[in-house]
Tab-separated table of C-alpha atoms and ligand atoms in Angstrom:
chain	number	residue	atom	x	y	z
A	284	MET	CA	24.795	11.183	-14.991
A	285	SER	CA	24.175	11.710	-18.692
A	286	SER	CA	21.135	9.514	-19.208
A	287	PHE	CA	19.239	6.859	-17.310
A	288	LYS	CA	16.435	4.349	-17.890
A	289	ALA	CA	12.813	4.826	-16.894
A	290	LEU	CA	9.549	2.955	-17.390
A	291	ARG	CA	7.564	5.711	-19.066
A	292	CYS	CA	3.862	5.580	-19.925
A	293	HIS	CA	2.631	7.113	-23.164
A	294	ALA	CA	-0.970	7.645	-24.216
A	295	ALA	CA	-1.913	5.112	-26.901
A	296	ASP	CA	-5.017	4.366	-28.989
A	297	LYS	CA	-5.877	1.495	-26.670
A	298	GLY	CA	-5.011	2.929	-23.246
A	299	VAL	CA	-1.357	3.079	-22.284
A	300	ASP	CA	1.949	2.168	-23.894
A	301	ALA	CA	4.456	1.565	-21.071
A	302	ARG	CA	8.042	1.133	-22.270
A	303	VAL	CA	11.589	1.531	-21.014
A	304	VAL	CA	13.158	4.725	-22.374
A	305	ASP	CA	16.342	6.755	-21.916
A	306	MET	CA	15.868	10.080	-20.146
A	307	SER	CA	17.904	12.901	-18.681
A	308	VAL	CA	17.346	14.691	-15.375
A	309	ASP	CA	16.148	17.802	-17.196
A	310	ASP	CA	13.186	15.777	-18.530
A	311	LEU	CA	11.939	14.959	-14.993
A	312	SER	CA	9.159	16.667	-13.017
A	313	GLU	CA	10.543	19.561	-10.971
A	314	GLY	CA	11.695	19.263	-7.363
A	315	SER	CA	14.403	20.305	-4.949
A	316	VAL	CA	15.643	16.774	-4.164
A	317	LEU	CA	17.057	14.433	-6.806
A	318	ILE	CA	16.988	10.781	-5.710
A	319	ARG	CA	19.154	8.072	-7.228
A	320	GLY	CA	16.714	5.162	-7.207
A	321	ALA	CA	17.660	1.810	-5.682
A	322	TRP	CA	14.341	-0.017	-5.240
A	323	SER	CA	10.635	0.376	-5.856
A	324	GLY	CA	7.708	-2.046	-5.600
A	325	ILE	CA	4.561	-2.817	-7.576
A	326	ASN	CA	1.301	-1.667	-6.006
A	327	PHE	CA	-2.255	-2.281	-7.251
A	328	LYS	CA	-2.323	1.316	-8.496
A	329	ASP	CA	0.914	0.804	-10.455
A	330	ALA	CA	-0.600	-2.288	-12.031
A	331	LEU	CA	-3.655	-0.316	-13.140
A	332	ALA	CA	-1.421	2.482	-14.463
A	333	VAL	CA	1.068	0.495	-16.559
A	334	THR	CA	-1.531	-1.860	-18.036
A	335	GLY	CA	-3.956	1.000	-18.766
A	336	LYS	CA	-6.681	-0.918	-16.876
A	337	GLY	CA	-7.329	2.106	-14.681
A	338	LYS	CA	-6.977	5.801	-15.334
A	339	ILE	CA	-4.274	6.608	-12.807
A	340	MET	CA	-2.081	9.153	-14.596
A	341	ARG	CA	-3.537	12.628	-14.991
A	342	SER	CA	-1.254	13.355	-17.929
A	343	MET	CA	1.206	11.439	-20.111
A	344	PRO	CA	3.981	10.840	-20.875
A	345	LEU	CA	4.886	10.118	-17.264
A	346	ASN	CA	7.216	7.751	-15.461
A	347	ALA	CA	5.235	5.093	-13.593
A	348	GLY	CA	5.778	4.020	-9.978
A	349	ILE	CA	4.128	5.469	-6.879
A	350	ASP	CA	7.053	4.550	-4.592
A	351	ILE	CA	10.801	4.993	-4.536
A	352	ALA	CA	13.698	4.387	-2.159
A	353	GLY	CA	17.229	5.489	-2.883
A	354	THR	CA	19.966	7.955	-1.987
A	355	VAL	CA	19.923	11.717	-2.277
A	356	GLU	CA	21.998	12.708	-5.295
A	357	THR	CA	21.545	16.468	-4.929
A	358	SER	CA	19.381	18.603	-2.657
A	359	GLU	CA	18.565	22.300	-2.680
A	360	ASP	CA	16.883	21.791	0.708
A	361	PRO	CA	19.100	21.863	3.827
A	362	ARG	CA	17.103	19.016	5.448
A	363	PHE	CA	18.651	16.483	3.055
A	364	ARG	CA	22.284	15.794	2.179
A	365	PRO	CA	23.821	13.894	-0.743
A	366	GLY	CA	24.248	10.228	0.095
A	367	GLU	CA	21.392	10.173	2.641
A	368	GLU	CA	19.028	7.195	2.317
A	369	VAL	CA	15.417	8.240	1.785
A	370	LEU	CA	12.046	7.103	0.494
A	371	VAL	CA	8.934	8.623	-1.027
A	372	THR	CA	5.522	6.935	-1.201
A	373	GLY	CA	2.407	8.340	-2.837
A	374	CYS	CA	2.423	12.149	-2.985
A	375	GLY	CA	1.369	12.005	-6.647
A	376	LEU	CA	4.367	9.986	-7.873
A	377	GLY	CA	3.334	8.115	-10.982
A	378	GLU	CA	0.008	9.987	-10.991
A	379	THR	CA	0.596	13.712	-11.369
A	380	ARG	CA	4.407	13.703	-11.526
A	381	ASP	CA	7.174	11.393	-12.702
A	382	GLY	CA	7.279	8.299	-10.526
A	383	GLY	CA	9.817	5.915	-9.105
A	384	PHE	CA	10.283	3.283	-11.831
A	385	ALA	CA	13.384	5.145	-13.025
A	386	GLY	CA	17.087	5.557	-12.393
A	387	PHE	CA	16.404	9.021	-10.973
A	388	THR	CA	13.346	10.774	-9.520
A	389	ARG	CA	13.063	14.451	-8.584
A	390	VAL	CA	10.623	15.581	-5.881
A	391	PRO	CA	9.849	18.511	-3.554
A	392	ALA	CA	11.654	18.061	-0.217
A	393	ASP	CA	8.413	17.892	1.798
A	394	MET	CA	7.631	14.532	0.188
A	395	VAL	CA	10.919	12.959	1.270
A	396	VAL	CA	11.065	10.684	4.340
A	397	PRO	CA	14.395	9.664	5.900
A	398	LEU	CA	14.807	5.882	5.836
A	399	PRO	CA	13.366	4.523	9.122
A	400	GLU	CA	16.003	3.123	11.444
A	401	GLY	CA	16.509	-0.624	11.226
A	402	LEU	CA	15.321	-0.953	7.618
A	403	ASP	CA	17.363	-0.935	4.437
A	404	LEU	CA	16.207	0.484	1.098
A	405	ARG	CA	15.052	-2.874	-0.224
A	406	GLN	CA	12.993	-3.618	2.892
A	407	ALA	CA	11.528	-0.113	2.792
A	408	MET	CA	10.202	-0.822	-0.682
A	409	ALA	CA	8.915	-4.241	0.320
A	410	ILE	CA	6.762	-2.140	2.653
A	411	GLY	CA	6.128	0.693	0.177
A	412	THR	CA	2.696	2.247	-0.151
A	413	ALA	CA	1.047	-1.105	0.669
A	414	GLY	CA	2.669	-1.491	4.086
A	415	PHE	CA	2.552	2.220	4.830
A	416	THR	CA	-1.195	2.233	4.189
A	417	ALA	CA	-1.799	-0.812	6.377
A	418	ALA	CA	0.175	0.939	9.121
A	419	MET	CA	-1.861	4.108	8.642
A	420	ALA	CA	-4.989	2.018	9.227
A	421	LEU	CA	-3.489	0.706	12.484
A	422	VAL	CA	-2.516	4.197	13.641
A	423	ARG	CA	-5.875	5.753	12.769
A	424	MET	CA	-7.858	2.865	14.268
A	425	GLU	CA	-5.900	3.056	17.528
A	426	GLN	CA	-6.314	6.832	17.617
A	427	ASN	CA	-10.031	6.047	17.516
A	428	GLY	CA	-9.949	3.583	20.397
A	429	GLN	CA	-9.150	0.236	18.747
A	430	HIS	CA	-7.545	-2.224	21.162
A	431	PRO	CA	-7.042	-5.996	21.206
A	432	ASP	CA	-9.818	-6.585	23.781
A	433	LEU	CA	-12.439	-5.513	21.226
A	434	GLY	CA	-11.836	-8.762	19.342
A	435	PRO	CA	-10.046	-10.051	16.246
A	436	ILE	CA	-9.177	-7.870	13.258
A	437	LEU	CA	-10.529	-9.122	9.943
A	438	VAL	CA	-8.115	-8.480	7.052
A	439	ASN	CA	-9.447	-9.139	3.557
A	440	GLY	CA	-7.487	-9.302	0.309
A	441	ALA	CA	-5.219	-10.991	2.802
A	442	SER	CA	-2.522	-12.286	0.480
A	443	GLY	CA	-2.104	-8.947	-1.324
A	444	GLY	CA	0.410	-6.266	-0.426
A	445	VAL	CA	-1.817	-4.261	1.926
A	446	GLY	CA	-3.379	-7.414	3.396
A	447	SER	CA	-0.048	-9.128	4.072
A	448	PHE	CA	1.354	-6.111	5.903
A	449	ALA	CA	-1.909	-5.538	7.776
A	450	ILE	CA	-1.710	-9.086	9.137
A	451	ARG	CA	1.909	-8.661	10.188
A	452	LEU	CA	1.482	-5.214	11.715
A	453	PHE	CA	-1.697	-5.957	13.678
A	454	SER	CA	-0.365	-9.262	14.962
A	455	ARG	CA	2.907	-7.587	16.016
A	456	ALA	CA	0.814	-4.922	17.777
A	457	GLY	CA	-0.879	-7.627	19.879
A	458	TYR	CA	-4.120	-8.236	17.955
A	459	GLN	CA	-5.621	-11.543	16.916
A	460	VAL	CA	-6.008	-11.485	13.144
A	461	THR	CA	-8.420	-13.372	10.902
A	462	ALA	CA	-7.343	-13.441	7.256
A	463	LEU	CA	-9.966	-13.586	4.497
A	464	THR	CA	-8.570	-14.758	1.166
A	465	GLY	CA	-9.693	-16.055	-2.201
A	466	LYS	CA	-6.478	-18.096	-2.545
A	467	ALA	CA	-7.069	-21.632	-1.351
A	468	ASP	CA	-3.317	-22.335	-1.150
A	469	ALA	CA	-2.353	-19.248	0.892
A	470	ALA	CA	-3.117	-20.575	4.392
A	471	ASP	CA	0.471	-21.430	5.386
A	472	TYR	CA	1.737	-18.078	4.115
A	473	LEU	CA	-0.953	-16.155	6.016
A	474	LYS	CA	-0.408	-18.116	9.228
A	475	GLY	CA	3.315	-17.425	8.892
A	476	LEU	CA	2.507	-13.717	8.837
A	477	GLY	CA	0.573	-13.985	12.089
A	478	ALA	CA	-3.044	-14.805	11.151
A	479	SER	CA	-4.615	-17.110	13.711
A	480	GLU	CA	-7.645	-17.975	11.569
A	481	ILE	CA	-8.072	-18.217	7.787
A	482	LEU	CA	-11.414	-17.748	6.029
A	483	ASP	CA	-12.054	-18.613	2.403
A	484	THR	CA	-13.950	-15.998	0.402
A	485	ALA	CA	-15.758	-18.786	-1.443
A	486	GLY	CA	-17.464	-20.074	1.684
A	487	LEU	CA	-18.422	-16.688	3.075
A	488	ASP	CA	-22.056	-16.115	4.068
A	489	LEU	CA	-22.536	-12.368	3.716
A	490	GLY	CA	-26.050	-12.364	5.186
A	491	LYS	CA	-28.680	-9.771	4.343
A	492	ARG	CA	-29.737	-8.078	7.572
A	493	PRO	CA	-28.661	-4.491	8.334
A	494	MET	CA	-26.751	-5.911	11.298
A	495	GLU	CA	-25.542	-9.491	11.629
A	496	LYS	CA	-23.857	-11.170	14.594
A	497	ALA	CA	-20.903	-8.978	15.600
A	498	LEU	CA	-17.747	-10.973	14.868
A	499	TRP	CA	-14.856	-8.565	14.408
A	500	GLY	CA	-13.223	-6.130	16.773
A	501	GLY	CA	-12.236	-4.173	13.692
A	502	ALA	CA	-11.288	-4.662	10.056
A	503	VAL	CA	-8.890	-3.605	7.330
A	504	ASP	CA	-10.657	-3.554	3.989
A	505	SER	CA	-8.817	-3.613	0.653
A	506	LEU	CA	-11.822	-4.593	-1.435
A	507	GLY	CA	-14.823	-2.277	-1.046
A	508	GLY	CA	-18.158	-3.523	-2.434
A	509	GLU	CA	-19.947	-6.480	-0.849
A	510	GLN	CA	-17.191	-7.353	1.604
A	511	LEU	CA	-16.963	-3.848	3.017
A	512	THR	CA	-20.754	-3.812	3.317
A	513	TRP	CA	-20.585	-7.104	5.224
A	514	LEU	CA	-17.870	-5.731	7.515
A	515	THR	CA	-20.041	-2.773	8.523
A	516	ARG	CA	-22.743	-5.282	9.501
A	517	THR	CA	-20.468	-7.643	11.482
A	518	THR	CA	-18.155	-5.335	13.441
A	519	GLN	CA	-18.370	-5.239	17.234
A	520	PRO	CA	-19.642	-2.181	19.103
A	521	TRP	CA	-17.046	0.626	18.973
A	522	GLY	CA	-14.897	-1.249	16.456
A	523	ASN	CA	-13.202	0.525	13.544
A	524	ILE	CA	-13.001	-0.370	9.887
A	525	GLY	CA	-10.124	1.066	7.872
A	526	ALA	CA	-11.475	1.592	4.353
A	527	ILE	CA	-8.414	1.291	2.138
A	528	GLY	CA	-9.203	-0.213	-1.213
A	529	LEU	CA	-11.512	-0.892	-4.104
A	530	ALA	CA	-10.042	-4.081	-5.576
A	531	ALA	CA	-13.529	-5.612	-5.803
A	532	GLY	CA	-15.598	-2.462	-6.294
A	533	ILE	CA	-16.381	1.086	-5.238
A	534	GLU	CA	-19.927	0.480	-3.990
A	535	LEU	CA	-20.952	0.491	-0.353
A	536	ASN	CA	-24.577	-0.481	0.270
A	537	THR	CA	-25.125	-0.430	3.995
A	538	THR	CA	-27.416	1.318	6.492
A	539	VAL	CA	-26.723	3.737	9.304
A	540	LEU	CA	-27.639	1.111	11.924
A	541	PRO	CA	-24.117	-0.209	12.672
A	542	PHE	CA	-22.944	3.370	13.147
A	543	ILE	CA	-25.744	4.599	15.374
A	544	LEU	CA	-26.579	1.389	17.262
A	545	ARG	CA	-23.084	-0.092	17.619
A	546	GLY	CA	-20.889	3.001	17.406
A	547	VAL	CA	-18.901	1.403	14.580
A	548	SER	CA	-16.525	3.804	12.809
A	549	LEU	CA	-15.612	3.687	9.154
A	550	LEU	CA	-12.231	5.400	8.827
A	551	GLY	CA	-11.020	6.629	5.462
A	552	ILE	CA	-7.377	5.845	4.748
A	553	ASN	CA	-5.621	8.041	2.191
A	554	SER	CA	-1.933	7.289	1.853
A	555	VAL	CA	-1.332	9.603	-1.090
A	556	GLU	CA	-2.119	12.960	0.414
A	557	CYS	CA	-1.614	13.082	4.136
A	558	ALA	CA	-0.106	15.635	6.479
A	559	ARG	CA	3.649	15.274	6.837
A	560	ASP	CA	3.351	14.800	10.611
A	561	LEU	CA	1.039	11.825	10.144
A	562	ARG	CA	3.295	10.425	7.398
A	563	LEU	CA	6.327	10.541	9.705
A	564	ALA	CA	4.350	9.115	12.646
A	565	VAL	CA	3.155	6.183	10.527
A	566	TRP	CA	6.696	5.414	9.342
A	567	ARG	CA	7.886	5.591	12.966
A	568	ARG	CA	5.264	2.973	13.923
A	569	VAL	CA	6.347	0.817	11.001
A	570	GLY	CA	9.946	1.029	12.237
A	571	GLU	CA	8.864	0.099	15.779
A	572	LEU	CA	6.745	-2.897	14.767
A	573	LEU	CA	8.482	-4.498	11.810
A	574	GLU	CA	11.685	-6.487	11.793
A	575	PRO	CA	13.712	-6.939	8.595
A	576	GLN	CA	12.564	-10.568	8.387
A	577	ASP	CA	8.926	-9.403	8.304
A	578	CYS	CA	9.649	-7.659	5.017
A	579	GLU	CA	11.556	-10.638	3.624
A	580	ALA	CA	8.584	-12.917	4.359
A	581	ILE	CA	6.319	-10.746	2.208
A	582	ILE	CA	8.651	-10.331	-0.793
A	583	ALA	CA	7.282	-12.385	-3.697
A	584	GLY	CA	10.183	-11.674	-6.042
A	585	GLU	CA	12.174	-9.016	-7.866
A	586	VAL	CA	11.949	-7.692	-11.407
A	587	GLY	CA	13.753	-5.053	-13.449
A	588	LEU	CA	11.959	-2.243	-15.264
A	589	ASP	CA	11.326	-4.590	-18.181
A	590	GLY	CA	9.447	-7.036	-15.932
A	591	VAL	CA	6.983	-4.577	-14.434
A	592	VAL	CA	4.164	-4.854	-16.985
A	593	ASP	CA	4.038	-8.677	-16.892
A	594	THR	CA	3.986	-8.666	-13.098
A	595	ALA	CA	1.278	-6.009	-13.156
A	596	GLU	CA	-0.909	-8.299	-15.299
A	597	SER	CA	-0.380	-11.175	-12.843
A	598	LEU	CA	-1.183	-8.926	-9.887
A	599	LEU	CA	-4.483	-7.839	-11.433
A	600	ALA	CA	-5.265	-11.492	-12.185
A	601	ARG	CA	-4.824	-12.126	-8.428
A	602	LYS	CA	-1.916	-14.471	-9.016
A	603	VAL	CA	0.629	-12.607	-6.871
A	604	ARG	CA	1.097	-13.206	-3.169
A	605	GLY	CA	2.813	-10.432	-1.204
A	606	ARG	CA	4.958	-7.766	-2.832
A	607	THR	CA	7.091	-7.723	-5.956
A	608	LEU	CA	10.123	-5.445	-5.802
A	609	VAL	CA	11.508	-3.460	-8.716
A	610	LYS	CA	15.289	-3.224	-8.840
A	611	LEU	CA	16.094	0.171	-10.298
A	612	PRO	CA	18.812	0.536	-12.921
A	613	ASN	CA	21.715	2.084	-10.988
B	1151	NAP	N1	-6.287	4.179	0.300
B	1151	NAP	C1	-5.017	4.157	-0.063
B	1151	NAP	O1	-4.265	5.104	0.142
B	1151	NAP	C2	-4.482	2.906	-0.701
B	1151	NAP	C3	-3.109	2.584	-0.615
B	1151	NAP	C4	-2.688	1.335	-1.116
B	1151	NAP	C5	-3.591	0.498	-1.740
B	1151	NAP	N2	-4.895	0.885	-1.844
B	1151	NAP	C6	-5.867	-0.014	-2.466
B	1151	NAP	O2	-5.930	-1.205	-1.685
B	1151	NAP	C7	-6.231	-2.311	-2.518
B	1151	NAP	C8	-5.171	-3.386	-2.332
B	1151	NAP	O3	-3.909	-2.915	-2.833
B	1151	NAP	P1	-2.672	-3.898	-2.906
B	1151	NAP	O4	-1.506	-3.115	-3.396
B	1151	NAP	O5	-2.587	-4.678	-1.654
B	1151	NAP	O6	-3.153	-4.883	-4.082
B	1151	NAP	P2	-2.805	-6.431	-4.316
B	1151	NAP	O7	-1.423	-6.709	-3.843
B	1151	NAP	O8	-3.174	-6.724	-5.706
B	1151	NAP	O9	-3.808	-7.178	-3.313
B	1151	NAP	C9	-5.185	-7.159	-3.486
B	1151	NAP	C10	-5.734	-8.474	-2.977
B	1151	NAP	O10	-7.162	-8.372	-2.904
B	1151	NAP	C11	-7.775	-9.598	-3.345
B	1151	NAP	N3	-8.531	-9.260	-4.564
B	1151	NAP	C12	-8.083	-8.611	-5.665
B	1151	NAP	N4	-9.084	-8.431	-6.542
B	1151	NAP	C13	-10.188	-8.947	-5.992
B	1151	NAP	C14	-11.540	-9.063	-6.397
B	1151	NAP	N5	-11.946	-8.589	-7.579
B	1151	NAP	N6	-12.411	-9.664	-5.572
B	1151	NAP	C15	-12.022	-10.145	-4.379
B	1151	NAP	N7	-10.734	-10.071	-3.951
B	1151	NAP	C16	-9.841	-9.475	-4.730
B	1151	NAP	C17	-6.630	-10.568	-3.577
B	1151	NAP	O11	-6.324	-11.171	-2.321
B	1151	NAP	P3	-6.774	-12.687	-1.938
B	1151	NAP	O12	-6.484	-13.496	-3.157
B	1151	NAP	O13	-5.924	-13.036	-0.758
B	1151	NAP	O14	-8.231	-12.636	-1.609
B	1151	NAP	C18	-5.472	-9.655	-3.907
B	1151	NAP	O15	-4.230	-10.264	-3.673
B	1151	NAP	C19	-6.323	-1.759	-3.933
B	1151	NAP	O16	-7.669	-1.454	-4.239
B	1151	NAP	C20	-5.518	-0.474	-3.864
B	1151	NAP	O17	-5.887	0.458	-4.842
B	1151	NAP	C21	-5.348	2.058	-1.344
């Protein structure tokens, strides 16, 4: 391949200038595996990066995109062969090294995950970091004793990428799921994913006491701030809360009472840097629980590299439901 296209972010006076450029493999971050990209997807972090609304990239210029799925073009590592279908999520892609919104991406072999059985490359990127992270919450919560008898799982940011997959994964794993959303028109979509109850953020009474009536067996939180605070105060004894996101804020103003009087656990979920064993175990669980049609139900649409920035703006304006795929130029 002589040259290929990439969505590359450059430092600009006002934040970030993200534009499609021509590159060659020699320009890419180092690595032993070269992947010919097929699909990626747009995560909240990608949206912050390409719009410059969050400081995601540690240095620029850098190709954006925290996820990639494609085929191995060349590999200096015997674990991977040319033509093999693989994916990479997180691991610093689009943050500290060139990311997946490009015809080719080069990475160290330890970051590379063989495509889970039963999924194709497009479905794998419908899942992407969002679905992988929701699955990591399920795995970690169950490792810490979560089970359906504890009560329903509250999923907030429900119509987003993480929220949509959390609903699907937990319902497939046998849990009752309550979806909390700010989108008044999302009820049918969320029920289709497996939510048995829908709550509207607008009508939510957050209460003020250190502990309120215990409502949730556990929770998956994409928002942080007031809603995460409320979840600590309303989770059942021995329930777990997977703390995933900060879409609404980074604050957490709670007390120790839910932890010491109810045994509630707040579990940190970090999808970027996690041990390879855990990464492979989470993808295995994804493969066990999700059917191809689960991914299709969550796909909002597809764009090319030139459509990423506009979609990122819509995502940050909370206008996107589910996941938008990026078709890579190959
Ligand atoms: N810890 C990790 O490793 C990890 C991995 C992936 C993502 N994350 C984080 O998880 C969060 C969700 O990511 P995502 O890719 O699912 O994003 P997304 O697709 O944009 O979904 C976020 C959803 O949260 C709700 N929301 C957004 N902004 C809000 C606000 N200001 N106040 C209240 N609700 C708001 C909206 O859902 P409704 O309209 O349905 O309410 C939105 O669709 C982000 O903070 C992201 O950075 C963390």
